[in-house]
PDB file of C-alpha atoms in Angstrom:
ATOM      1  CA  UNK A   1     249.390  27.751 107.298  1.00  0.00           C
ATOM      2  CA  UNK A   2     248.335  26.626 110.790  1.00  0.00           C
ATOM      3  CA  UNK A   3     245.416  24.692 109.270  1.00  0.00           C
ATOM      4  CA  UNK A   4     247.660  23.020 106.696  1.00  0.00           C
ATOM      5  CA  UNK A   5     250.180  22.193 109.417  1.00  0.00           C
ATOM      6  CA  UNK A   6     247.415  20.654 111.518  1.00  0.00           C
ATOM      7  CA  UNK A   7     246.260  18.550 108.593  1.00  0.00           C
ATOM      8  CA  UNK A   8     249.795  17.326 107.999  1.00  0.00           C
ATOM      9  CA  UNK A   9     250.109  16.420 111.666  1.00  0.00           C
ATOM     10  CA  UNK A  10     246.859  14.501 111.548  1.00  0.00           C
ATOM     11  CA  UNK A  11     247.952  12.895 108.310  1.00  0.00           C
ATOM     12  CA  UNK A  12     251.170  11.715 109.892  1.00  0.00           C
ATOM     13  CA  UNK A  13     249.520  10.629 113.097  1.00  0.00           C
ATOM     14  CA  UNK A  14     247.039   8.265 111.477  1.00  0.00           C
ATOM     15  CA  UNK A  15     248.257   4.740 112.177  1.00  0.00           C
ATOM     16  CA  UNK A  16     248.163   2.843 108.906  1.00  0.00           C
ATOM     17  CA  UNK A  17     250.132  -0.269 109.349  1.00  0.00           C
ATOM     18  CA  UNK A  18     250.534  -3.277 111.600  1.00  0.00           C
ATOM     19  CA  UNK A  19     252.553  -6.433 111.935  1.00  0.00           C
ATOM     20  CA  UNK A  20     253.547  -7.795 108.543  1.00  0.00           C
ATOM     21  CA  UNK A  21     253.020 -11.419 109.524  1.00  0.00           C
ATOM     22  CA  UNK A  22     249.273 -10.987 110.072  1.00  0.00           C
ATOM     23  CA  UNK A  23     248.190  -8.656 107.267  1.00  0.00           C
ATOM     24  CA  UNK A  24     247.522  -9.480 103.617  1.00  0.00           C
ATOM     25  CA  UNK A  25     249.392  -6.881 101.594  1.00  0.00           C
ATOM     26  CA  UNK A  26     247.963  -7.919  98.219  1.00  0.00           C
ATOM     27  CA  UNK A  27     244.751  -5.900  98.746  1.00  0.00           C
ATOM     28  CA  UNK A  28     245.455  -2.213  99.545  1.00  0.00           C
ATOM     29  CA  UNK A  29     241.951  -1.522 100.898  1.00  0.00           C
ATOM     30  CA  UNK A  30     241.834  -4.555 103.155  1.00  0.00           C
ATOM     31  CA  UNK A  31     245.358  -3.867 104.358  1.00  0.00           C
ATOM     32  CA  UNK A  32     244.511  -0.296 105.307  1.00  0.00           C
ATOM     33  CA  UNK A  33     241.427  -1.370 107.229  1.00  0.00           C
ATOM     34  CA  UNK A  34     243.081  -4.192 109.160  1.00  0.00           C
ATOM     35  CA  UNK A  35     246.242  -2.377 110.101  1.00  0.00           C
ATOM     36  CA  UNK A  36     244.343   0.694 111.239  1.00  0.00           C
ATOM     37  CA  UNK A  37     242.300  -1.387 113.646  1.00  0.00           C
ATOM     38  CA  UNK A  38     245.329  -3.236 114.993  1.00  0.00           C
ATOM     39  CA  UNK A  39     247.481  -0.167 115.447  1.00  0.00           C
ATOM     40  CA  UNK A  40     244.776   1.835 117.181  1.00  0.00           C
ATOM     41  CA  UNK A  41     244.356  -1.083 119.575  1.00  0.00           C
ATOM     42  CA  UNK A  42     248.055  -1.071 120.402  1.00  0.00           C
ATOM     43  CA  UNK A  43     248.204   2.669 120.942  1.00  0.00           C
ATOM     44  CA  UNK A  44     245.257   2.469 123.321  1.00  0.00           C
ATOM     45  CA  UNK A  45     246.730  -0.450 125.230  1.00  0.00           C
ATOM     46  CA  UNK A  46     250.149   1.179 125.630  1.00  0.00           C
ATOM     47  CA  UNK A  47     249.039   4.688 126.544  1.00  0.00           C
ATOM     48  CA  UNK A  48     250.254   4.461 130.178  1.00  0.00           C
ATOM     49  CA  UNK A  49     253.706   3.389 129.016  1.00  0.00           C
ATOM     50  CA  UNK A  50     253.747   6.021 126.271  1.00  0.00           C
ATOM     51  CA  UNK A  51     252.679   8.794 128.635  1.00  0.00           C
ATOM     52  CA  UNK A  52     255.512   7.838 130.968  1.00  0.00           C
ATOM     53  CA  UNK A  53     258.127   7.527 128.215  1.00  0.00           C
ATOM     54  CA  UNK A  54     257.253   8.961 124.769  1.00  0.00           C
ATOM     55  CA  UNK A  55     260.368   7.308 123.291  1.00  0.00           C
ATOM     56  CA  UNK A  56     258.307   4.108 123.268  1.00  0.00           C
ATOM     57  CA  UNK A  57     256.579   5.538 120.221  1.00  0.00           C
ATOM     58  CA  UNK A  58     259.727   4.981 118.165  1.00  0.00           C
ATOM     59  CA  UNK A  59     259.291   1.250 118.751  1.00  0.00           C
ATOM     60  CA  UNK A  60     255.614   1.454 117.836  1.00  0.00           C
ATOM     61  CA  UNK A  61     256.421   3.200 114.569  1.00  0.00           C
ATOM     62  CA  UNK A  62     259.219   0.801 113.647  1.00  0.00           C
ATOM     63  CA  UNK A  63     257.190  -2.280 114.468  1.00  0.00           C
ATOM     64  CA  UNK A  64     253.784  -1.212 113.176  1.00  0.00           C
ATOM     65  CA  UNK A  65     254.519   1.247 110.382  1.00  0.00           C
ATOM     66  CA  UNK A  66     257.827   0.643 108.655  1.00  0.00           C
ATOM     67  CA  UNK A  67     257.055  -2.890 107.419  1.00  0.00           C
ATOM     68  CA  UNK A  68     254.437  -1.319 105.168  1.00  0.00           C
ATOM     69  CA  UNK A  69     256.272   1.733 103.876  1.00  0.00           C
ATOM     70  CA  UNK A  70     258.621   1.652 100.929  1.00  0.00           C
ATOM     71  CA  UNK A  71     261.083   4.073 102.490  1.00  0.00           C
ATOM     72  CA  UNK A  72     263.627   3.728  99.692  1.00  0.00           C
ATOM     73  CA  UNK A  73     261.084   4.647  97.035  1.00  0.00           C
ATOM     74  CA  UNK A  74     259.845   7.575  99.135  1.00  0.00           C
ATOM     75  CA  UNK A  75     263.408   8.773  99.766  1.00  0.00           C
ATOM     76  CA  UNK A  76     264.238   8.606  96.067  1.00  0.00           C
ATOM     77  CA  UNK A  77     261.108  10.615  95.272  1.00  0.00           C
ATOM     78  CA  UNK A  78     262.283  13.269  97.729  1.00  0.00           C
ATOM     79  CA  UNK A  79     265.728  13.389  96.116  1.00  0.00           C
ATOM     80  CA  UNK A  80     264.105  13.929  92.728  1.00  0.00           C
ATOM     81  CA  UNK A  81     266.543  15.000  90.008  1.00  0.00           C
ATOM     82  CA  UNK A  82     269.409  15.033  92.511  1.00  0.00           C
ATOM     83  CA  UNK A  83     269.212  11.245  92.676  1.00  0.00           C
ATOM     84  CA  UNK A  84     271.251  10.936  89.475  1.00  0.00           C
ATOM     85  CA  UNK A  85     274.108  12.850  91.080  1.00  0.00           C
ATOM     86  CA  UNK A  86     274.541  10.481  94.006  1.00  0.00           C
ATOM     87  CA  UNK A  87     276.670   7.384  94.473  1.00  0.00           C
ATOM     88  CA  UNK A  88     275.271   4.079  95.730  1.00  0.00           C
ATOM     89  CA  UNK A  89     276.749   4.718  99.180  1.00  0.00           C
ATOM     90  CA  UNK A  90     275.271   8.218  99.314  1.00  0.00           C
ATOM     91  CA  UNK A  91     271.857   6.860  98.379  1.00  0.00           C
ATOM     92  CA  UNK A  92     272.029   4.171 101.036  1.00  0.00           C
ATOM     93  CA  UNK A  93     273.103   6.706 103.652  1.00  0.00           C
ATOM     94  CA  UNK A  94     270.283   9.049 102.684  1.00  0.00           C
ATOM     95  CA  UNK A  95     267.667   6.286 102.805  1.00  0.00           C
ATOM     96  CA  UNK A  96     268.851   5.218 106.273  1.00  0.00           C
ATOM     97  CA  UNK A  97     268.793   8.794 107.576  1.00  0.00           C
ATOM     98  CA  UNK A  98     265.441   9.488 105.922  1.00  0.00           C
ATOM     99  CA  UNK A  99     263.985   6.362 107.525  1.00  0.00           C
ATOM    100  CA  UNK A 100     265.198   7.395 110.991  1.00  0.00           C
ATOM    101  CA  UNK A 101     263.792  10.878 110.378  1.00  0.00           C
ATOM    102  CA  UNK A 102     260.396   9.426 109.460  1.00  0.00           C
ATOM    103  CA  UNK A 103     260.401   7.272 112.586  1.00  0.00           C
ATOM    104  CA  UNK A 104     261.179  10.279 114.786  1.00  0.00           C
ATOM    105  CA  UNK A 105     258.643  12.504 113.000  1.00  0.00           C
ATOM    106  CA  UNK A 106     255.839   9.974 113.236  1.00  0.00           C
ATOM    107  CA  UNK A 107     256.690   9.203 116.863  1.00  0.00           C
ATOM    108  CA  UNK A 108     256.616  12.894 117.772  1.00  0.00           C
ATOM    109  CA  UNK A 109     253.250  13.442 116.125  1.00  0.00           C
ATOM    110  CA  UNK A 110     251.805  10.346 117.787  1.00  0.00           C
ATOM    111  CA  UNK A 111     252.276  12.063 121.144  1.00  0.00           C
ATOM    112  CA  UNK A 112     249.120  13.975 120.119  1.00  0.00           C
ATOM    113  CA  UNK A 113     247.046  10.820 119.650  1.00  0.00           C
ATOM    114  CA  UNK A 114     243.568  11.331 121.157  1.00  0.00           C
ATOM    115  CA  UNK A 115     241.632   8.261 120.044  1.00  0.00           C
ATOM    116  CA  UNK A 116     240.223   9.663 116.793  1.00  0.00           C
ATOM    117  CA  UNK A 117     237.862   7.513 114.721  1.00  0.00           C
ATOM    118  CA  UNK A 118     238.461   6.846 111.047  1.00  0.00           C
ATOM    119  CA  UNK A 119     236.456   5.771 108.018  1.00  0.00           C
ATOM    120  CA  UNK A 120     238.133   4.033 105.095  1.00  0.00           C
ATOM    121  CA  UNK A 121     236.504   4.104 101.691  1.00  0.00           C
ATOM    122  CA  UNK A 122     234.847   0.859 100.573  1.00  0.00           C
ATOM    123  CA  UNK A 123     236.967  -1.677  98.779  1.00  0.00           C
ATOM    124  CA  UNK A 124     237.280  -1.283  95.011  1.00  0.00           C
ATOM    125  CA  UNK A 125     238.509  -3.663  92.369  1.00  0.00           C
ATOM    126  CA  UNK A 126     242.042  -2.750  91.358  1.00  0.00           C
ATOM    127  CA  UNK A 127     242.995  -3.520  87.732  1.00  0.00           C
ATOM    128  CA  UNK A 128     245.861  -5.989  87.489  1.00  0.00           C
ATOM    129  CA  UNK A 129     247.956  -3.534  85.489  1.00  0.00           C
ATOM    130  CA  UNK A 130     247.632  -0.687  87.999  1.00  0.00           C
ATOM    131  CA  UNK A 131     250.682  -0.027  90.166  1.00  0.00           C
ATOM    132  CA  UNK A 132     249.566   3.105  92.063  1.00  0.00           C
ATOM    133  CA  UNK A 133     246.408   3.375  94.172  1.00  0.00           C
ATOM    134  CA  UNK A 134     245.069   6.135  96.405  1.00  0.00           C
ATOM    135  CA  UNK A 135     242.900   5.074  99.320  1.00  0.00           C
ATOM    136  CA  UNK A 136     240.688   7.682 100.939  1.00  0.00           C
ATOM    137  CA  UNK A 137     240.526   7.907 104.707  1.00  0.00           C
ATOM    138  CA  UNK A 138     238.350  10.332 106.666  1.00  0.00           C
ATOM    139  CA  UNK A 139     239.454  11.303 110.176  1.00  0.00           C
ATOM    140  CA  UNK A 140     236.464  11.977 112.408  1.00  0.00           C
ATOM    141  CA  UNK A 141     237.096  14.406 115.245  1.00  0.00           C
ATOM    142  CA  UNK A 142     234.300  15.738 117.425  1.00  0.00           C
ATOM    143  CA  UNK A 143     236.088  19.081 117.758  1.00  0.00           C
ATOM    144  CA  UNK A 144     236.658  19.665 114.025  1.00  0.00           C
ATOM    145  CA  UNK A 145     235.067  18.927 110.638  1.00  0.00           C
ATOM    146  CA  UNK A 146     236.090  15.589 109.066  1.00  0.00           C
ATOM    147  CA  UNK A 147     239.479  15.632 107.380  1.00  0.00           C
ATOM    148  CA  UNK A 148     239.974  13.822 104.077  1.00  0.00           C
ATOM    149  CA  UNK A 149     243.272  12.079 103.524  1.00  0.00           C
ATOM    150  CA  UNK A 150     244.450  10.179 100.464  1.00  0.00           C
ATOM    151  CA  UNK A 151     247.130   7.572 101.012  1.00  0.00           C
ATOM    152  CA  UNK A 152     249.193   6.585  98.005  1.00  0.00           C
ATOM    153  CA  UNK A 153     250.344   3.012  97.735  1.00  0.00           C
ATOM    154  CA  UNK A 154     252.569   1.372  95.168  1.00  0.00           C
ATOM    155  CA  UNK A 155     252.472  -2.279  94.091  1.00  0.00           C
ATOM    156  CA  UNK A 156     255.628  -4.340  93.906  1.00  0.00           C
ATOM    157  CA  UNK A 157     255.335  -6.036  90.522  1.00  0.00           C
ATOM    158  CA  UNK A 158     257.394  -9.019  91.661  1.00  0.00           C
ATOM    159  CA  UNK A 159     255.459  -9.813  94.833  1.00  0.00           C
ATOM    160  CA  UNK A 160     252.120  -8.104  93.998  1.00  0.00           C
ATOM    161  CA  UNK A 161     252.232  -6.577  97.485  1.00  0.00           C
ATOM    162  CA  UNK A 162     251.343  -2.962  98.212  1.00  0.00           C
ATOM    163  CA  UNK A 163     253.365  -0.477 100.247  1.00  0.00           C
ATOM    164  CA  UNK A 164     252.660   3.107 101.222  1.00  0.00           C
ATOM    165  CA  UNK A 165     254.942   5.874 100.025  1.00  0.00           C
ATOM    166  CA  UNK A 166     253.044   9.179 100.242  1.00  0.00           C
ATOM    167  CA  UNK A 167     250.146  10.799 102.077  1.00  0.00           C
ATOM    168  CA  UNK A 168     248.071  13.744 100.869  1.00  0.00           C
ATOM    169  CA  UNK A 169     245.713  16.015 102.805  1.00  0.00           C
ATOM    170  CA  UNK A 170     243.824  18.951 101.315  1.00  0.00           C
ATOM    171  CA  UNK A 171     246.073  18.672  98.273  1.00  0.00           C
ATOM    172  CA  UNK A 172     249.253  18.788 100.360  1.00  0.00           C
ATOM    173  CA  UNK A 173     251.601  15.896  99.624  1.00  0.00           C
ATOM    174  CA  UNK A 174     254.166  14.871 102.208  1.00  0.00           C
ATOM    175  CA  UNK A 175     256.666  13.902  99.501  1.00  0.00           C
ATOM    176  CA  UNK A 176     256.172  17.154  97.575  1.00  0.00           C
ATOM    177  CA  UNK A 177     256.494  19.149 100.804  1.00  0.00           C
ATOM    178  CA  UNK A 178     259.826  17.541 101.643  1.00  0.00           C
ATOM    179  CA  UNK A 179     261.027  17.961  98.065  1.00  0.00           C
ATOM    180  CA  UNK A 180     260.368  21.694  98.293  1.00  0.00           C
ATOM    181  CA  UNK A 181     261.841  21.948 101.787  1.00  0.00           C
ATOM    182  CA  UNK A 182     265.131  20.240 100.948  1.00  0.00           C
ATOM    183  CA  UNK A 183     265.584  20.926  97.223  1.00  0.00           C
ATOM    184  CA  UNK A 184     267.595  24.107  97.767  1.00  0.00           C
ATOM    185  CA  UNK A 185     270.056  22.495 100.150  1.00  0.00           C
ATOM    186  CA  UNK A 186     270.352  19.430  97.926  1.00  0.00           C
ATOM    187  CA  UNK A 187     271.338  21.656  94.996  1.00  0.00           C
ATOM    188  CA  UNK A 188     273.736  23.927  96.857  1.00  0.00           C
ATOM    189  CA  UNK A 189     275.256  21.649  99.503  1.00  0.00           C
ATOM    190  CA  UNK A 190     274.633  18.156  98.196  1.00  0.00           C
ATOM    191  CA  UNK A 191     273.034  15.002  99.541  1.00  0.00           C
ATOM    192  CA  UNK A 192     275.641  14.483 102.274  1.00  0.00           C
ATOM    193  CA  UNK A 193     274.690  17.753 103.965  1.00  0.00           C
ATOM    194  CA  UNK A 194     270.992  16.888 103.917  1.00  0.00           C
ATOM    195  CA  UNK A 195     271.764  13.412 105.222  1.00  0.00           C
ATOM    196  CA  UNK A 196     273.698  14.918 108.137  1.00  0.00           C
ATOM    197  CA  UNK A 197     270.781  17.255 108.913  1.00  0.00           C
ATOM    198  CA  UNK A 198     268.327  14.368 108.877  1.00  0.00           C
ATOM    199  CA  UNK A 199     270.480  12.446 111.372  1.00  0.00           C
ATOM    200  CA  UNK A 200     270.468  15.439 113.716  1.00  0.00           C
ATOM    201  CA  UNK A 201     266.700  15.830 113.440  1.00  0.00           C
ATOM    202  CA  UNK A 202     266.134  12.118 114.017  1.00  0.00           C
ATOM    203  CA  UNK A 203     268.269  12.180 117.164  1.00  0.00           C
ATOM    204  CA  UNK A 204     266.102  14.759 118.924  1.00  0.00           C
ATOM    205  CA  UNK A 205     264.211  13.276 121.883  1.00  0.00           C
ATOM    206  CA  UNK A 206     260.509  12.545 121.578  1.00  0.00           C
ATOM    207  CA  UNK A 207     258.606  14.888 123.887  1.00  0.00           C
ATOM    208  CA  UNK A 208     254.956  15.244 124.756  1.00  0.00           C
ATOM    209  CA  UNK A 209     253.432  18.427 123.406  1.00  0.00           C
ATOM    210  CA  UNK A 210     250.541  20.380 124.797  1.00  0.00           C
ATOM    211  CA  UNK A 211     247.442  20.014 122.617  1.00  0.00           C
ATOM    212  CA  UNK A 212     245.760  23.099 121.292  1.00  0.00           C
ATOM    213  CA  UNK A 213     242.666  23.859 119.272  1.00  0.00           C
ATOM    214  CA  UNK A 214     244.280  25.843 116.502  1.00  0.00           C
TER     215      UNK A 214
END
């Protein structure tokens, strides 16, 4: 479990996205490559500020990551069959809380950033009728074997732009993990209870954590 947890942390900590105004979102491979380079550059440049105040990472995540994640689609995938039992207001509240939770989670994991290198698989032609693509990314760490990640992106049929919605490492899907984690409470207590829990989790302060080799 420690190894799987580490992989998930690395999966979450990989910066994927950058400023929407400068990146072409119609090519998922090119988008992944460009935003990775830009976001790594920002994290390096702002390390002194981040070390002094880890809360800065919330801004980094919101500005560099969220423009390229379809948080509503991801949230609905997490709700699964419970989605049909919710009202429009409940869905909107859940998406907002889920988004804040993602921001806090990503920001917390980014406190462990140690300047890892990455390799993105070469660009492939994507058929016009395909709406889901997985892009392979290998994280290269001198202290551990390479870690393979597969990032799932979904194409908006109206704009032909791609957005991320799930990340998979060693067969472990972030969306599936959260579905399993929250499915019981969703069934027994309802979406409002899970939404309230997500707000509490998102409100926790971002703190630097000691790195370990486990």
